[in-house]
Amino acid sequence: DAGVIQSPRHEVTEMGQEVTLRCKPISGHNSLFWYRQTMMRGLELLIYFNNNVPIDDSGMPEDRFSAKMPNASFSTLKIQPSEPRDSAVYFCASSPAVRVVYGYTFGSGTRLTVV
Amino acid sequence: AQSVTQLDSQVPVFEEAPVELRCNYSSSVSVYLFWYVQYPNQGLQLLLKYLSGSTLVESINGFEAEFNKSQTSFHLRKPSVHISDTAEYFCAVRANTDKLIFGTGTRLQVFP
């Protein structure tokens, strides 16, 4: 298995532009999680899905952030408009199920820089 | 609500020395505990986990962690570290919710 695949690996954009981050979970994993990692805040859970349905988006910073999971093999995290404070590494992770006691498998992350 | 505390943000050690990375959690219910490792410019990888049973769990690369319910701790240890163990280590807890809550991480720096 190729693991959790995220794209792009690096993204540099100007303030005000729309940014779309992509994630392909491991086949057969029913749960998908988006995390953001910064030096100041560490790892923050933004949103997670179970069977393509958003379960908890309480970690999404504000309305500029949105996430979708149109099918079991693809998810996007969109920031519109982007701001410098959104600069961070964004990780996607997947798990076989939400309430089963598995750990998560993380992707390699997308390093976002907003200038 | 659950929470995880990693008191040490950085732990410098010399190669072949023992190391302990501390993790304490808070929860009013039974928990599942995890340690993840993050090498530079990579995602997090599961190192080991405690679900139930034996309170001492081991990883394939020589790390071990012991679940101590009375002290609400899950410290990570290795008797002799290598340069290649230099990384960031995250403790995480999962209770009867869907979320995995991470600590702030401990950067282990191994010097020759």
Coordinates of C-alpha atoms in Angstrom, one line a residue:
Chain A
D1 CA 0.0 0.0 0.0
A2 CA 1.3 3.5 -0.9
G3 CA 0.1 4.9 2.4
V4 CA -1.7 8.2 2.8
I5 CA -0.8 10.4 -0.1
Q6 CA -0.9 14.2 0.2
S7 CA -0.4 16.8 -2.5
P8 CA 1.3 19.1 -3.0
R9 CA 4.3 18.6 -0.7
H10 CA 5.0 22.3 -0.7
E11 CA 2.8 25.3 -1.5
V12 CA 3.8 28.9 -1.6
T13 CA 1.0 31.4 -2.2
E14 CA 0.3 35.0 -1.9
M15 CA -2.1 36.3 0.8
G16 CA -5.6 36.4 -0.5
Q17 CA -5.3 33.5 -2.9
E18 CA -7.2 30.2 -2.6
V19 CA -5.3 27.2 -1.5
T20 CA -6.4 23.6 -2.0
L21 CA -4.7 20.7 -0.2
R22 CA -5.4 17.1 -1.3
C23 CA -5.4 13.8 0.5
K24 CA -5.9 10.2 -0.6
P25 CA -6.4 7.9 2.4
I26 CA -5.4 4.3 2.6
S27 CA -7.8 2.1 0.7
G28 CA -10.3 0.6 3.1
H29 CA -9.8 3.2 5.8
N30 CA -13.2 4.7 6.8
S31 CA -11.9 7.6 8.8
L32 CA -10.0 10.6 7.7
F33 CA -8.5 13.4 9.8
W34 CA -6.9 16.8 8.9
Y35 CA -4.3 18.2 11.3
R36 CA -2.4 21.4 11.3
Q37 CA 1.1 21.6 12.9
T38 CA 2.8 24.9 13.9
M39 CA 5.5 25.7 16.3
M40 CA 3.2 27.7 18.5
R41 CA 0.2 25.4 18.7
G42 CA 1.7 22.0 17.9
L43 CA -0.7 19.5 16.3
E44 CA -4.3 20.6 16.0
L45 CA -7.1 18.5 14.8
L46 CA -9.1 20.6 12.3
I47 CA -11.8 18.2 11.1
Y48 CA -12.5 14.5 10.7
F49 CA -14.7 12.4 8.6
N50 CA -16.2 8.9 9.0
N51 CA -17.5 7.2 5.9
N52 CA -17.1 10.4 4.0
V53 CA -19.3 12.4 6.4
P54 CA -17.9 15.2 8.5
I55 CA -18.2 14.3 12.2
D56 CA -16.5 17.1 14.0
D57 CA -15.3 20.3 12.5
S58 CA -14.9 22.2 15.8
G59 CA -11.2 22.6 15.1
M60 CA -11.6 24.5 11.9
P61 CA -10.2 28.0 12.6
E62 CA -12.8 30.0 10.8
D63 CA -15.0 30.2 7.8
R64 CA -12.1 30.6 5.5
F65 CA -11.4 26.9 6.0
S66 CA -13.5 24.2 4.4
A67 CA -13.1 20.5 3.9
K68 CA -14.8 18.0 1.7
M69 CA -14.7 14.3 1.2
P70 CA -16.7 13.5 -2.0
N71 CA -15.8 9.8 -1.9
A72 CA -13.8 7.3 0.1
S73 CA -10.6 7.9 -1.7
F74 CA -10.3 11.6 -1.8
S75 CA -10.5 14.6 0.5
T76 CA -9.7 18.3 0.2
L77 CA -8.9 21.1 2.6
K78 CA -9.5 24.6 1.1
I79 CA -8.5 27.9 2.5
Q80 CA -10.0 31.0 0.9
P81 CA -8.7 33.6 1.2
S82 CA -5.4 32.5 2.6
E83 CA -3.5 34.6 5.2
P84 CA 0.1 34.5 6.4
R85 CA -1.0 33.1 9.8
D86 CA -2.2 30.0 7.9
S87 CA 1.4 29.1 7.2
A88 CA 1.9 25.6 8.7
V89 CA 2.3 22.0 7.8
Y90 CA -1.0 20.3 7.2
F91 CA -1.3 16.6 7.7
C92 CA -3.9 14.2 6.6
A93 CA -4.3 10.9 8.5
S94 CA -6.6 7.9 8.0
S95 CA -7.7 5.0 10.2
P96 CA -9.6 1.8 9.6
A97 CA -12.5 3.0 11.8
V98 CA -13.2 5.8 14.2
R99 CA -14.1 4.0 17.3
V100 CA -11.7 1.1 16.9
V101 CA -8.5 1.5 18.8
Y102 CA -6.1 1.8 15.9
G103 CA -3.6 4.4 15.6
Y104 CA -3.6 6.7 12.6
T105 CA -1.5 6.5 9.5
F106 CA -0.2 9.9 8.6
G107 CA 0.7 11.4 5.2
S108 CA 3.9 13.2 4.7
G109 CA 2.2 16.6 5.0
T110 CA 1.8 19.7 2.9
R111 CA 4.0 22.6 4.0
L112 CA 2.0 25.8 3.3
T113 CA 3.7 29.2 3.2
V114 CA 1.5 32.3 2.7
V115 CA 3.4 35.4 1.9
Chain B
A1 CA -12.2 15.8 28.4
Q2 CA -8.8 14.1 27.9
S3 CA -5.5 15.9 27.8
V4 CA -1.8 15.0 27.4
T5 CA 1.2 16.7 28.9
Q6 CA 4.7 16.4 27.7
L7 CA 6.7 18.4 30.1
D8 CA 10.0 18.3 28.3
S9 CA 10.1 20.2 25.0
Q10 CA 13.7 19.1 24.3
V11 CA 15.8 16.3 25.6
P12 CA 19.5 16.3 24.6
V13 CA 21.5 13.1 25.2
F14 CA 24.7 11.5 24.1
E15 CA 24.7 8.5 21.9
E16 CA 24.5 5.2 23.8
A17 CA 23.0 6.9 26.9
P18 CA 19.6 5.9 28.2
V19 CA 16.7 8.3 27.8
E20 CA 13.2 8.8 29.2
L21 CA 10.6 11.0 27.5
R22 CA 7.8 11.8 29.9
C23 CA 4.1 11.8 29.2
N24 CA 1.2 12.3 31.6
Y25 CA -2.4 12.2 30.7
S26 CA -5.7 13.2 32.3
S27 CA -8.9 11.3 31.7
S28 CA -11.9 10.2 33.8
V29 CA -12.3 7.1 31.7
S30 CA -10.2 4.3 30.4
V31 CA -7.8 5.4 27.8
Y32 CA -5.7 4.0 24.9
L33 CA -2.2 5.5 24.7
F34 CA 0.2 6.0 21.8
W35 CA 3.6 7.2 21.1
Y36 CA 4.4 8.6 17.6
V37 CA 7.7 9.6 16.1
Q38 CA 8.3 12.4 13.6
Y39 CA 11.6 12.5 11.7
P40 CA 12.5 15.7 10.0
N41 CA 10.3 16.7 7.1
Q42 CA 8.1 13.6 7.5
G43 CA 4.7 12.7 8.8
L44 CA 4.1 11.0 12.2
Q45 CA 4.7 7.3 12.5
L46 CA 3.2 5.1 15.1
L47 CA 5.9 3.9 17.5
L48 CA 4.0 1.8 20.0
K49 CA 0.6 1.7 21.7
Y50 CA -1.1 0.5 24.9
L51 CA -4.6 -0.8 24.5
S52 CA -5.0 -3.3 27.4
G53 CA -3.2 -6.2 29.0
S54 CA 0.5 -5.9 29.9
T55 CA 1.4 -2.5 31.0
L56 CA 4.8 -2.6 29.3
V57 CA 4.8 -2.3 25.5
E58 CA 7.7 -2.4 23.2
S59 CA 8.6 -1.2 19.7
I60 CA 10.7 -2.9 17.1
N61 CA 13.5 -0.4 17.5
G62 CA 14.2 -0.8 21.2
F63 CA 11.8 1.7 22.7
E64 CA 9.4 0.7 25.4
A65 CA 6.7 2.5 27.4
E66 CA 5.0 1.6 30.6
F67 CA 1.4 2.4 31.4
N68 CA 1.1 3.5 35.0
K69 CA -2.6 4.1 35.9
S70 CA -2.0 5.3 39.4
Q71 CA 0.4 8.0 38.1
T72 CA -1.5 8.5 34.9
S73 CA 1.8 8.3 33.0
F74 CA 3.0 6.6 29.8
H75 CA 6.7 7.4 29.7
L76 CA 8.8 6.3 26.8
R77 CA 12.3 4.9 27.4
K78 CA 15.2 3.5 25.6
P79 CA 18.3 2.0 27.4
S80 CA 20.8 3.1 24.7
V81 CA 20.0 5.7 22.0
H82 CA 21.5 6.1 18.5
I83 CA 22.0 9.1 16.4
S84 CA 19.2 7.9 14.2
D85 CA 16.7 8.3 17.1
T86 CA 17.0 12.1 16.8
A87 CA 13.4 13.1 16.1
E88 CA 10.3 14.6 17.6
Y89 CA 8.2 12.3 19.8
F90 CA 4.5 12.8 20.5
C91 CA 2.4 11.1 23.1
A92 CA -1.3 10.8 22.3
V93 CA -4.4 9.6 24.2
R94 CA -7.7 8.3 22.9
A95 CA -10.6 7.7 25.2
N96 CA -14.2 7.0 24.4
T97 CA -14.3 9.7 21.8
D98 CA -13.3 9.6 18.2
K99 CA -10.3 11.9 18.6
L100 CA -6.7 11.2 19.1
I101 CA -5.3 14.0 21.4
F102 CA -1.6 14.8 21.0
G103 CA 0.8 16.3 23.4
T104 CA 3.0 19.2 22.3
G105 CA 5.9 16.9 21.5
T106 CA 9.5 16.3 22.8
R107 CA 12.4 16.9 20.6
L108 CA 15.1 14.2 21.2
Q109 CA 18.5 15.3 20.1
V110 CA 21.2 12.6 20.2
F111 CA 24.8 13.8 20.1
P112 CA 27.8 11.7 19.1

